[in-house]
Coordinates of C-alpha atoms and ligand atoms in Angstrom, one line a residue:
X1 CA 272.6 205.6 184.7
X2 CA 269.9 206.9 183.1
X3 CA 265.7 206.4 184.0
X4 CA 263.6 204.7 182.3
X5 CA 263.7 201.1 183.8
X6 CA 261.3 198.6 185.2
X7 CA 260.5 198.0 188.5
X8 CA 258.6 194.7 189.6
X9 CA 256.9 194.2 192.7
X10 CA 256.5 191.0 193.8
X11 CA 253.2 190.9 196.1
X12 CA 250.4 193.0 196.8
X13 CA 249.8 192.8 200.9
X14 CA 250.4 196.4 202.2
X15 CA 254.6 196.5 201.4
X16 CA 253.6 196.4 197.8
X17 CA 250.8 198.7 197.2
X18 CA 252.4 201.2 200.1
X19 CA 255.8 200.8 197.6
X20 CA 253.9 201.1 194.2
X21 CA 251.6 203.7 195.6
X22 CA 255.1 205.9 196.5
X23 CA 257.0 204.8 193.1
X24 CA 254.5 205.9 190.6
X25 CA 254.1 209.0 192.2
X26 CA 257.8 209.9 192.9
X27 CA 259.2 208.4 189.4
X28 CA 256.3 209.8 187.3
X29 CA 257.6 211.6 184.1
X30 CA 260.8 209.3 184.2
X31 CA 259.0 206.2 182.0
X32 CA 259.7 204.0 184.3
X33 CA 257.2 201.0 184.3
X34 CA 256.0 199.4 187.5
X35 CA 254.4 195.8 187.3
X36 CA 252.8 194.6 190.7
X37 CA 252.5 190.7 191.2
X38 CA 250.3 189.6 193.1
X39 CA 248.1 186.0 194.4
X40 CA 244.9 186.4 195.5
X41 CA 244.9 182.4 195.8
X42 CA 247.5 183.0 198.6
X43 CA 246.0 186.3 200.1
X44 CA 247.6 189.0 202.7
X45 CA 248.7 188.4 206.5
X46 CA 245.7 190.8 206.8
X47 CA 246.3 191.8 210.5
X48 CA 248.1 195.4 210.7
X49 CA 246.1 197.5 212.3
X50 CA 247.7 200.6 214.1
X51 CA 249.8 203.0 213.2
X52 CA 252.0 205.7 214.3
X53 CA 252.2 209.4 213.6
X54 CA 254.3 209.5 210.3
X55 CA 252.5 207.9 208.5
X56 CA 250.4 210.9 207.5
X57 CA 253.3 212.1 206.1
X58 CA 253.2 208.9 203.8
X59 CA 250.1 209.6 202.9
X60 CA 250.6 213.0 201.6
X61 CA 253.9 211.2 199.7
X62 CA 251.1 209.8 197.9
X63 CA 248.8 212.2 197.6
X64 CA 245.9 210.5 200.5
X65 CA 243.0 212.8 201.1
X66 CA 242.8 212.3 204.5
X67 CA 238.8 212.1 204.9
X68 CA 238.5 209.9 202.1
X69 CA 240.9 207.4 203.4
X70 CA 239.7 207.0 207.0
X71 CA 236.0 206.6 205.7
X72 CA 237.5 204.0 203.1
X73 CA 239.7 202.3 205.8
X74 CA 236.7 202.2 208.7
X75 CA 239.6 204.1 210.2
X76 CA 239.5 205.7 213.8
X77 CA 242.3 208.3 215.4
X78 CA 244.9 206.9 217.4
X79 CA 246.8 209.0 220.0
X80 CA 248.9 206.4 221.8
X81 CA 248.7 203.5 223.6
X82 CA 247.9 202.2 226.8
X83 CA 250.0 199.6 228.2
X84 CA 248.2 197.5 231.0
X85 CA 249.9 194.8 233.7
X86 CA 253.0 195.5 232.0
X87 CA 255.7 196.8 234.8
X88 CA 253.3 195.1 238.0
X89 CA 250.0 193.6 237.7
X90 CA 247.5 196.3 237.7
X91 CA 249.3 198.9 236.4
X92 CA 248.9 200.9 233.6
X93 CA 250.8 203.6 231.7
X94 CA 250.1 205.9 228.3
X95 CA 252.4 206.3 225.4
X96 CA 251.1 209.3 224.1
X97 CA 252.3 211.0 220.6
X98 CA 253.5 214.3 221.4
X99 CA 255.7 216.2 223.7
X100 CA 255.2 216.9 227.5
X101 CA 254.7 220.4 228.4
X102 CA 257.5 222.7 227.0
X103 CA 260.9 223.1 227.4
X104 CA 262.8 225.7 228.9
X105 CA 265.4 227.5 226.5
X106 CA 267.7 224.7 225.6
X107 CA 267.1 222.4 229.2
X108 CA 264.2 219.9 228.3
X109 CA 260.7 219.9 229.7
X110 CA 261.5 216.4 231.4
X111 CA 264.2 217.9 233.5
X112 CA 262.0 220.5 235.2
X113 CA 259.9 217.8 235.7
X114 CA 262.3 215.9 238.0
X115 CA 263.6 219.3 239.4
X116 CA 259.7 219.7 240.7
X117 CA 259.9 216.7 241.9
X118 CA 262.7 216.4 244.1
X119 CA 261.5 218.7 245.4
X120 CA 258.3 217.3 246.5
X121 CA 255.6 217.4 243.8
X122 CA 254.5 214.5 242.9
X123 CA 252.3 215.3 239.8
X124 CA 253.1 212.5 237.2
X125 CA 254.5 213.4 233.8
X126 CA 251.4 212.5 231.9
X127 CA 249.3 215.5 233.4
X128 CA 251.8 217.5 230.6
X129 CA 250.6 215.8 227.9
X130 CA 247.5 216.8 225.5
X131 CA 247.7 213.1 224.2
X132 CA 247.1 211.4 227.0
X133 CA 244.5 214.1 228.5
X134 CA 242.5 213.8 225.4
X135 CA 242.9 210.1 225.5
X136 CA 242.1 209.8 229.1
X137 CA 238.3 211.3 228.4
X138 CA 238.2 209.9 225.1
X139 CA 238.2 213.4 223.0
X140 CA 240.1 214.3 219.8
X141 CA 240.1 216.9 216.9
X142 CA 242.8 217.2 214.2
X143 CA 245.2 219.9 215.5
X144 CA 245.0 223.2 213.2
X145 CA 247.6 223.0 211.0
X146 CA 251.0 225.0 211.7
X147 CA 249.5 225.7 214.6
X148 CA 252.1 227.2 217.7
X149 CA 249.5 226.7 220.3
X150 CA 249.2 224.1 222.5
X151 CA 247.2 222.0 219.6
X152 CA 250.6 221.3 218.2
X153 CA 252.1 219.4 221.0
X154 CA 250.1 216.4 220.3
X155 CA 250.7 213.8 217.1
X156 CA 248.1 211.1 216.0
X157 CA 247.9 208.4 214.1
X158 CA 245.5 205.5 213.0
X159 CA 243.8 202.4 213.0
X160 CA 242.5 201.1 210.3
X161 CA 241.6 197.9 208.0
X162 CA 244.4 196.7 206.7
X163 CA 243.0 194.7 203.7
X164 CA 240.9 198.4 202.8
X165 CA 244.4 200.3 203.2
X166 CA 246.3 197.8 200.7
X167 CA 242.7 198.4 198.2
X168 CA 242.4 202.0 198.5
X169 CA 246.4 202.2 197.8
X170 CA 245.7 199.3 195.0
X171 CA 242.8 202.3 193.5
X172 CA 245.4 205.3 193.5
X173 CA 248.5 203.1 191.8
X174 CA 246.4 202.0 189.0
X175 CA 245.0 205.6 188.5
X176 CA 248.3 206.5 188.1
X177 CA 249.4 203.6 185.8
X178 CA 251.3 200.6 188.0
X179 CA 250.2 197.5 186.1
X180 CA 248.7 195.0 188.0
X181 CA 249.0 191.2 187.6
X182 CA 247.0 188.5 189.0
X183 CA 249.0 185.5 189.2
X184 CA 251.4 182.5 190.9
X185 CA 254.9 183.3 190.9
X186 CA 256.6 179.5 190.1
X187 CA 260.2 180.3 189.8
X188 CA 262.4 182.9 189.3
X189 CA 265.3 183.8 186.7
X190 CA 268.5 185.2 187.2
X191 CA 271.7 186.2 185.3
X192 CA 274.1 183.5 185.5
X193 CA 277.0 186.0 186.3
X194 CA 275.7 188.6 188.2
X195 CA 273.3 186.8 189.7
X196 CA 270.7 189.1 189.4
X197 CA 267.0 188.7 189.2
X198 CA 265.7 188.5 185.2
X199 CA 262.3 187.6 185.7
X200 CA 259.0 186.0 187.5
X201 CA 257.8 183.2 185.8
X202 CA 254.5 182.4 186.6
X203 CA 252.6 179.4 187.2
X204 CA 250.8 180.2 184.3
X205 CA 253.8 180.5 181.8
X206 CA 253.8 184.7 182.3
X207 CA 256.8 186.1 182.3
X208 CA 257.2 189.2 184.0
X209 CA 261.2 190.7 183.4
X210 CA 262.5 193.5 185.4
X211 CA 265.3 195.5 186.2
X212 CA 264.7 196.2 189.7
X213 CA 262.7 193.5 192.1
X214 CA 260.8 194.3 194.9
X215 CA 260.3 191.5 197.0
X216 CA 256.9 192.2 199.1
X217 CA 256.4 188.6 199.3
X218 CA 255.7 188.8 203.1
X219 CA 256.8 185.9 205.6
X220 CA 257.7 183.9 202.3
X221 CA 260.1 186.2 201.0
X222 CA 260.1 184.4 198.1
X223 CA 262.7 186.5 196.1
X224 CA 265.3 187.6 199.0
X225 CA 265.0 184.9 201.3
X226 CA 264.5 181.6 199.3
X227 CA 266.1 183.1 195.5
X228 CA 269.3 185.3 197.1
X229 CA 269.4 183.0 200.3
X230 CA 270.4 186.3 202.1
X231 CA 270.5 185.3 205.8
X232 CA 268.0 185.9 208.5
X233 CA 268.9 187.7 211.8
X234 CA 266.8 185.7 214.6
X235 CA 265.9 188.0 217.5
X236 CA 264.1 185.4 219.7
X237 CA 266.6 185.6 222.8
X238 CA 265.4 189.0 222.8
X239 CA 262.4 188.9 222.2
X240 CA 261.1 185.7 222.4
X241 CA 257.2 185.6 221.4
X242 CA 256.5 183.8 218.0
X243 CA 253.0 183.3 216.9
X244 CA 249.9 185.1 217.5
X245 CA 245.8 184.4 217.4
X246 CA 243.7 187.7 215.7
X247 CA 240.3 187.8 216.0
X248 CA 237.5 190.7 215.4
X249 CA 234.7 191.8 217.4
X250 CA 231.5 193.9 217.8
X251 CA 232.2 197.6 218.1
X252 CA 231.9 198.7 221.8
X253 CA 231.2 202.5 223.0
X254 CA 233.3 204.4 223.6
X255 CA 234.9 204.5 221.0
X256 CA 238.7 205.0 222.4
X257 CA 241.1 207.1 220.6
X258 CA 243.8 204.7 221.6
X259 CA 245.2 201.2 221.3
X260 CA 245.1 199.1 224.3
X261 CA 248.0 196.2 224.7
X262 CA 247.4 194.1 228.2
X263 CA 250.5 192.0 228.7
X264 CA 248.8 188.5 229.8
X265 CA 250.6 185.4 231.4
X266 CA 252.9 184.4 228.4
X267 CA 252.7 188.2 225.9
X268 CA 249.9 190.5 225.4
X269 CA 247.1 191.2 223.9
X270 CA 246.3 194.4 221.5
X271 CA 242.7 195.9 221.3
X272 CA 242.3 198.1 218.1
X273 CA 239.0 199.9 218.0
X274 CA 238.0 200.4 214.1
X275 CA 234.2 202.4 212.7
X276 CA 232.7 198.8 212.3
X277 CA 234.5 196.1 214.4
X278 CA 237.2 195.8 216.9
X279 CA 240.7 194.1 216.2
X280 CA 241.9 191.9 218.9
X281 CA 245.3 189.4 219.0
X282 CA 246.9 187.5 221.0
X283 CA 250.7 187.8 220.5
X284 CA 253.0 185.2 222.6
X285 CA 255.1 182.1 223.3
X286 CA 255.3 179.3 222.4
X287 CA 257.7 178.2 224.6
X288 CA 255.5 179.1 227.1
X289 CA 251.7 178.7 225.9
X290 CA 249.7 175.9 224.0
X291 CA 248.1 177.6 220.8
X292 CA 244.6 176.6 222.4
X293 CA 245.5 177.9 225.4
X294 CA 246.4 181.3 223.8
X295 CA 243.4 181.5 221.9
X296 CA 240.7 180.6 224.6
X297 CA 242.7 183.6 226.5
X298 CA 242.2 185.7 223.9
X299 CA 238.4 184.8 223.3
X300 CA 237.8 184.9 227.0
X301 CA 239.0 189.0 227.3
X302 CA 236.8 189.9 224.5
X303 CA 235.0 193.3 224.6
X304 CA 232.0 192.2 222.5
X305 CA 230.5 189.0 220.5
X306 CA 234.0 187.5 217.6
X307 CA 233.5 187.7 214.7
X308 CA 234.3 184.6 212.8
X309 CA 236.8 182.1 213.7
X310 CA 240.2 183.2 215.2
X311 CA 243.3 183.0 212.9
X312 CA 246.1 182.0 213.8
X313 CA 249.6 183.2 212.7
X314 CA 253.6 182.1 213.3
X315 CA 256.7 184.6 212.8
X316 CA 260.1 184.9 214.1
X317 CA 261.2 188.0 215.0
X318 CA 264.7 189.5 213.2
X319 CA 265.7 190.8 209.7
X320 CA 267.1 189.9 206.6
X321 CA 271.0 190.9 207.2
X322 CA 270.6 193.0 204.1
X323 CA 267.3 193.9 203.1
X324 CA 268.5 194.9 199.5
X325 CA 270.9 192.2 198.2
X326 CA 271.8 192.3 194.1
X327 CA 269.2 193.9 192.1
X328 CA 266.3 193.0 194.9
X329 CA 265.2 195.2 197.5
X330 CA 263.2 193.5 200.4
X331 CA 260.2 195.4 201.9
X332 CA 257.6 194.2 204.6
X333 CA 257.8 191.2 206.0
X334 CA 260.0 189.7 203.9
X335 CA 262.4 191.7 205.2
X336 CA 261.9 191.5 208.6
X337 CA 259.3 191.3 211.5
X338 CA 259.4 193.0 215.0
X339 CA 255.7 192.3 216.8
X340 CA 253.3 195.1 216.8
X341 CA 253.5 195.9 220.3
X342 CA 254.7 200.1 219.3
X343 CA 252.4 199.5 215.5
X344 CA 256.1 199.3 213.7
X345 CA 255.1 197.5 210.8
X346 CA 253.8 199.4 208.5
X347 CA 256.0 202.2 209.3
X348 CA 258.9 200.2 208.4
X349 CA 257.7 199.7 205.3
X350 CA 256.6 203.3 205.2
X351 CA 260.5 204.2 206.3
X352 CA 262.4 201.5 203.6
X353 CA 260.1 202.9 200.4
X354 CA 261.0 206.2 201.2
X355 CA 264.9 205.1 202.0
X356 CA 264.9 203.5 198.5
X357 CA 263.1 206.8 196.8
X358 CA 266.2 209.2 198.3
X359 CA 269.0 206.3 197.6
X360 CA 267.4 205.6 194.1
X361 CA 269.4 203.5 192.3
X362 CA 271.2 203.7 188.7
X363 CA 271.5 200.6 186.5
X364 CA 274.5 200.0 187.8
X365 CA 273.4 199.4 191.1
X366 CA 276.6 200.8 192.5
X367 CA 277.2 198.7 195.8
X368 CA 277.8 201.9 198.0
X369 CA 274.2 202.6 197.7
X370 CA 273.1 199.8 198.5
X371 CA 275.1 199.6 201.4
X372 CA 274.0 202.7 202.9
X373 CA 270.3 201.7 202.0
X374 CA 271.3 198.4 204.2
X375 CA 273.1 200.1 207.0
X376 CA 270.1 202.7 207.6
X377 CA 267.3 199.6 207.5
X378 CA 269.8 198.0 210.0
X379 CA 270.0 200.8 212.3
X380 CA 266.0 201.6 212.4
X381 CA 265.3 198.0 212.9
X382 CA 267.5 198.1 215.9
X383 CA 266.8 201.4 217.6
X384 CA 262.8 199.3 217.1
X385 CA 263.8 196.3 218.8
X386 CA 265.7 197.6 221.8
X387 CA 262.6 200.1 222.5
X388 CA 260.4 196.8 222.6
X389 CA 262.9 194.8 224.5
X390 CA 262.3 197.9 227.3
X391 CA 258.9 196.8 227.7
X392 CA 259.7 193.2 228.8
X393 CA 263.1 193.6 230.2
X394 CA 262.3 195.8 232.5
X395 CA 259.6 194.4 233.8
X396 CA 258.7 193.6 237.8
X397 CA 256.7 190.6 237.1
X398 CA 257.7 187.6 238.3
X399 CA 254.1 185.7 238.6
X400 CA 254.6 183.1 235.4
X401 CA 257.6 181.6 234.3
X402 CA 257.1 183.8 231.1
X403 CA 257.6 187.1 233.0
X404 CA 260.8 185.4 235.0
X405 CA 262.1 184.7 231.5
X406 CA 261.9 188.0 230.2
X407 CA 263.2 189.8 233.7
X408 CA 266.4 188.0 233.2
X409 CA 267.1 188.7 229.4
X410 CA 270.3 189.8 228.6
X411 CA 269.8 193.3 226.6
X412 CA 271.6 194.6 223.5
X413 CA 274.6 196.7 225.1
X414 CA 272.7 200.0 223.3
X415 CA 269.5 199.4 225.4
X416 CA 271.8 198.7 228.3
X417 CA 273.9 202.1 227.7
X418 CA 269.9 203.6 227.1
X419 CA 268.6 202.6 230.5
X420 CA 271.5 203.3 232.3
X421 CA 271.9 207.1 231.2
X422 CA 268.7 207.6 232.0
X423 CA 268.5 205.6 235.1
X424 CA 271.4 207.7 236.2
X425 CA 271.0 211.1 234.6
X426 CA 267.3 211.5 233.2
X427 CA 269.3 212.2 230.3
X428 CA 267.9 209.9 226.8
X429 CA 269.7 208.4 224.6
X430 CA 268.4 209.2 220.8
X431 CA 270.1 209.8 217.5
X432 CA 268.9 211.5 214.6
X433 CA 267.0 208.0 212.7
X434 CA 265.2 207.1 215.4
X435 CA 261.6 206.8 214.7
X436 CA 261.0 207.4 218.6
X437 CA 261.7 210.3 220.0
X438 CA 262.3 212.3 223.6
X439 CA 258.3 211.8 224.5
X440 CA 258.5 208.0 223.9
X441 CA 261.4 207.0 225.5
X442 CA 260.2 208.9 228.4
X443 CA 256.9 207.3 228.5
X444 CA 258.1 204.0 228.6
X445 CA 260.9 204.0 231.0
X446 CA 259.5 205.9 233.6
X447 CA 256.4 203.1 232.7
X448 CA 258.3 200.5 233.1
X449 CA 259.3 201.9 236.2
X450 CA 263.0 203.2 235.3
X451 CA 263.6 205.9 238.0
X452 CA 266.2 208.7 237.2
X453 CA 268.5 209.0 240.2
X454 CA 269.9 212.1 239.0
X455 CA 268.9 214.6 236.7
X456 CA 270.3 218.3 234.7
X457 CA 270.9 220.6 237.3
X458 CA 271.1 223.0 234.7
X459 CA 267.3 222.7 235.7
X460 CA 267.9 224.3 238.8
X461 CA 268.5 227.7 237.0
X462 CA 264.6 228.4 237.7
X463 CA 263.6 229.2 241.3
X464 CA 261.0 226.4 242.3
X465 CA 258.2 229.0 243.0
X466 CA 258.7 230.4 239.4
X467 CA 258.9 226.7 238.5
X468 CA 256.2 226.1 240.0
X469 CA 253.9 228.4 238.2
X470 CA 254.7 227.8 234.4
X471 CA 254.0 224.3 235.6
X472 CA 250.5 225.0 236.9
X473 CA 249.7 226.8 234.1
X474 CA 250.5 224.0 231.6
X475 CA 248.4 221.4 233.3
X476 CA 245.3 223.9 233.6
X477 CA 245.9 224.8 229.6
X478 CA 246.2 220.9 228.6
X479 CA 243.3 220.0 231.0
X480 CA 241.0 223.0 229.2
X481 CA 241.9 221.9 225.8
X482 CA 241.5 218.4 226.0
X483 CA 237.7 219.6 227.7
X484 CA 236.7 221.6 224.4
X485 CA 237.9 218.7 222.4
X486 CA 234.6 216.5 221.1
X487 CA 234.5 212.9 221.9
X488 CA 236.5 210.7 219.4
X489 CA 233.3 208.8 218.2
X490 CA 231.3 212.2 217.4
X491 CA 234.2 212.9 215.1
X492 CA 235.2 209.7 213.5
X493 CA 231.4 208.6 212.9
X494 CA 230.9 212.4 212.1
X495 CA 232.6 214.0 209.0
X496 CA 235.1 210.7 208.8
X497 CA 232.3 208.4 209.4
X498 CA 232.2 205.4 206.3
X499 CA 228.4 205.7 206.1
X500 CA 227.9 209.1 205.3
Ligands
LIG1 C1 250.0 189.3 214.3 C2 250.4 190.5 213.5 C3 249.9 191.7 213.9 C4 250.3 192.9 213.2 N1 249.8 194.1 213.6 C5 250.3 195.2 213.1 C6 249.9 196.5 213.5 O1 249.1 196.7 214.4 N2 250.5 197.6 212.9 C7 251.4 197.5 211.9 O2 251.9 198.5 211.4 N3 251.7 196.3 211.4 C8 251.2 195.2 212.0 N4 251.6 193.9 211.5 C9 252.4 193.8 210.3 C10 251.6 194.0 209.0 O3 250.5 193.2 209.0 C11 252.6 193.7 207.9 O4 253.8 194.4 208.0 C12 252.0 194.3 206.6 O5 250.7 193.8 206.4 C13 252.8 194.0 205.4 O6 252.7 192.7 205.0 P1 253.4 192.3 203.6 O7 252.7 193.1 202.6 O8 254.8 192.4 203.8 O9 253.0 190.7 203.5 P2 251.6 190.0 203.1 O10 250.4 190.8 203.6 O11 251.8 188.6 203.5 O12 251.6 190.1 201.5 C14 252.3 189.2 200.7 C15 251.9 189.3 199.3 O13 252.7 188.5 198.5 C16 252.0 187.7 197.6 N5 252.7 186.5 197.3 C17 253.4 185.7 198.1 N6 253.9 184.6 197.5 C18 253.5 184.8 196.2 C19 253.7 184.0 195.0 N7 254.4 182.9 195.0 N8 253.1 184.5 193.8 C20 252.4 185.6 193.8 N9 252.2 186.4 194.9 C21 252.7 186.0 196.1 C22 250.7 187.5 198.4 O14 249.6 187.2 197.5 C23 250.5 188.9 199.0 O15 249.9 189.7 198.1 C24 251.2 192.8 212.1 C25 251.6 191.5 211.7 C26 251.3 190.4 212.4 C27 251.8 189.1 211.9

């Protein structure tokens, strides 16, 4: 069916400019006409702070320069994320974004690892990894680009303001002709037989008729939850926190080129250094916390002075069974929520724009489309949920009835069939949609304290001594390039810095 139509987004927090930001720029030169909706009266969520690695390829989707959008963001570079008192008290472990060390021929770097150490050295896996060296001192450069040295074995990603992101975004769509309306949605028109969305009517008698309806309406979900009544998918047994308490505070030194999240007595607690402030929240359960008791934890492992009062926020984790239902395609939080413990969010919304843009549909909204569009959303949201579930799951705390809860959770049979693999053959389970990869996987179950027993002995191929070598040599190449690299704050306050 041929372009043009009219697409209208309903909301303007971070799913809608992120989606009208990608639309215009991807359907320009098809007249198609994009209307954003939005209420400053009932605001953004506002919290959504840290990022992963892909997202700079959404940002040159849309056409981002980069320097311009960290100074306009306050933004600071993120290279993973440190977990703290997650597998014991007192322990700590890096996710890093990039690969460990290299592989050899077609067996992976991991498995020489474990070859190494069987047979006796005990040097842990993150002495391989340029992410986490550069983190550990708190250095970082942008890699080269298409660089084969060691530069490109590390990924980064961001922090940023989340209220600047959705304004800078808000800039570039309306430079490049979305329409943006200021205004109440009231109700909502459909056609009688299909029952598809006609229209928004707004509160003050507007109305705003479409063809295709984004609903970026956040935890509301206004158009796909309350209009289509398409079922949610509650993920609580699995991972049962449910409301949070955010809070910002005074810039501290260093500034680290990493998130921090410190799992505390009933969930954890992120740490999100930004150019001007620090974002801090308190994600947890309220099965097993008081909402006063949360946020006086919260308060009480501050870095510097708040600043203003903590905000508090409720969710339940899951997803809409089908994110695109009719003529209506949910995106954000409207379609789903997972907590921000692996910075998710944003990249789901990232991942379901750019799902929609390659399974762009005709007028006649042909149902096999959207079925595929729905079965891929399904999938990533999973493959998410069972790589957070690994973090509490598999956890050796047993100090608060919290932590007991979560050791005895029952896993999704995929995360089951995940750890065991691996327990059993260092081998990983991964398939092609994942947004995690190898590295992370890796990084989180040997974290989490997940032990191969056996491993590829394919590994074995290499004598030890010759083994040993290459190995030596990678940890004195990632140790001298994380040296030369300048300390994150020297770069980010430098040529990135917002008051220059
Ligand atoms: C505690 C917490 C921490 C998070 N941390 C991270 C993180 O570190 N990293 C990450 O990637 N993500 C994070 N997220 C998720 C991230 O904040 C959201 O995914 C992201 O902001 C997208 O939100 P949204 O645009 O879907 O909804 P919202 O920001 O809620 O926007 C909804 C929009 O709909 C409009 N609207 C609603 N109803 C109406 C109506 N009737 N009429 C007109 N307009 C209407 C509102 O005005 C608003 O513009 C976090 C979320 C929470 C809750």
């Amino acid at each position: 069916m041929p372009l043009p139509y009219r697409i209208v987004i309903a909301g303007g927090g971070s799913a809608g400019w992120m989606a009208a930001a990608a639309l215009v720029r991807q359907l320009r030169g098809t007249g198609t006409a994009i209307t954003l909706v939005e209420s400053e009266e009932i605001g953004t969520v506002g919290v959504g702070e840290a990022t992963i690695p892909p997202i700079q390829a959404f940002n040159r989707l849309i056409g981002l320069d980069e320097t311009e959008f960290v100074k306009a963001t306050r933004g600071t570079f993120k290279l993973g994320i440190e977990f703290v008192n997650w597998w014991r008290q007192g322990h700590r472990y890096f996710h890093p974004f990039g690969r460990y060390g290299d592989d050899f021929g077609l067996v992976p770097f991991h498995q020489q690892w474990l070859a190494a150490r069987a047979g006796g050295d005990d040097t842990p896996l993150a002495a391989y990894s340029l992410a986490h060296a550069a983190a550990a001192s708190g250095r970082f450069a942008i890699p080269p680009a298409g660089g084969q040295s060691v530069f490109s074995t590390y990924g980064y990603a961001y922090h940023f303001d989340a209220g600047l992101y959705a304004a800078h975004l808000r800039k570039l769509a309306e430079g490049h002709g979305v329409t943006r309306l200021e205004g109440m949605i009231d109700h909502v028109a459909r056609d009688p037989e299909s029952g598809f969305v006609t229209a928004l009517h707004l509160t003050d008698g507007r109305v705003v008729a479409g063809d295709l309806f984004l609903d970026c309406t956040g935890f509301r979900a206004l158009l796909i939850g309350e209009v289509m009544q398409t079922p949610y998918l509650d993920w609580r047994h699995w991972l049962p926190c449910d409301r949070a308490v955010a809070v910002p505070c005074a810039r501290v030194e260093p500034l680290t080129p990493f998130t921090r999240s410190t799992a505390r007595d009933a969930g954890w607690q992120w740490r999100i250094p930004l150019q001007h402030r620090t974002g801090n929240g308190h994600v947890y359960c309220s099965g097993f916390m008081e909402d006063q008791a949360a946020e006086d934890a919260l308060l009480a492992h501050l870095d510097g002075e708040p600043l203003g009062q903590p905000r508090r926020l409720r969710f339940v984790t899951g997803r809409r069974e089908q994110a695109w239902r009719g003529n209506v395609v949910s995106i954000g939080l409207a379609s789903g929520f997972l907590e921000p413990l692996e910075s998710t969010s944003l990249h789901l919304i990232q991942s379901a724009v750019t799902k929609l843009i390659h399974l762009f549909p005709g007028r006649d909204f042909d149902p096999a489309v959207r079925d595929e569009y729905n079965r891929r959303m399904a999938t990533e949201f999973e493959r998410v949920r069972d790589f957070l579930i690994l973090h509490y799951a598999q956890t050796e705390r047993d100090d608060t009835p919290f932590w007991r809860h979560c050791a005895a959770i029952d896993q999704p049979d995929s995360l089951k069939h995940a750890i065991g693999l691996f327990r059993r053959t260092g081998r990983l389970f991964i398939r092609d949609e994942d947004i995690f990869h190898e590295p992370s996987w890796l990084a989180v179950l040997l974290g989490q304290g997940v032990v191969p027993l056996g491993r590829d002995h394919l590994a074995d191929a290499v004598p030890a001594a010759e083994r040993a070598d290459i190995l030596q040599a990678m940890r004195r190449v990632i140790a001298r390039t994380a040296d030369q690299m300048p300390p994150h704050g020297a770069v980010t306050d430098g040529p990135f810095g917002w008051q220059r």
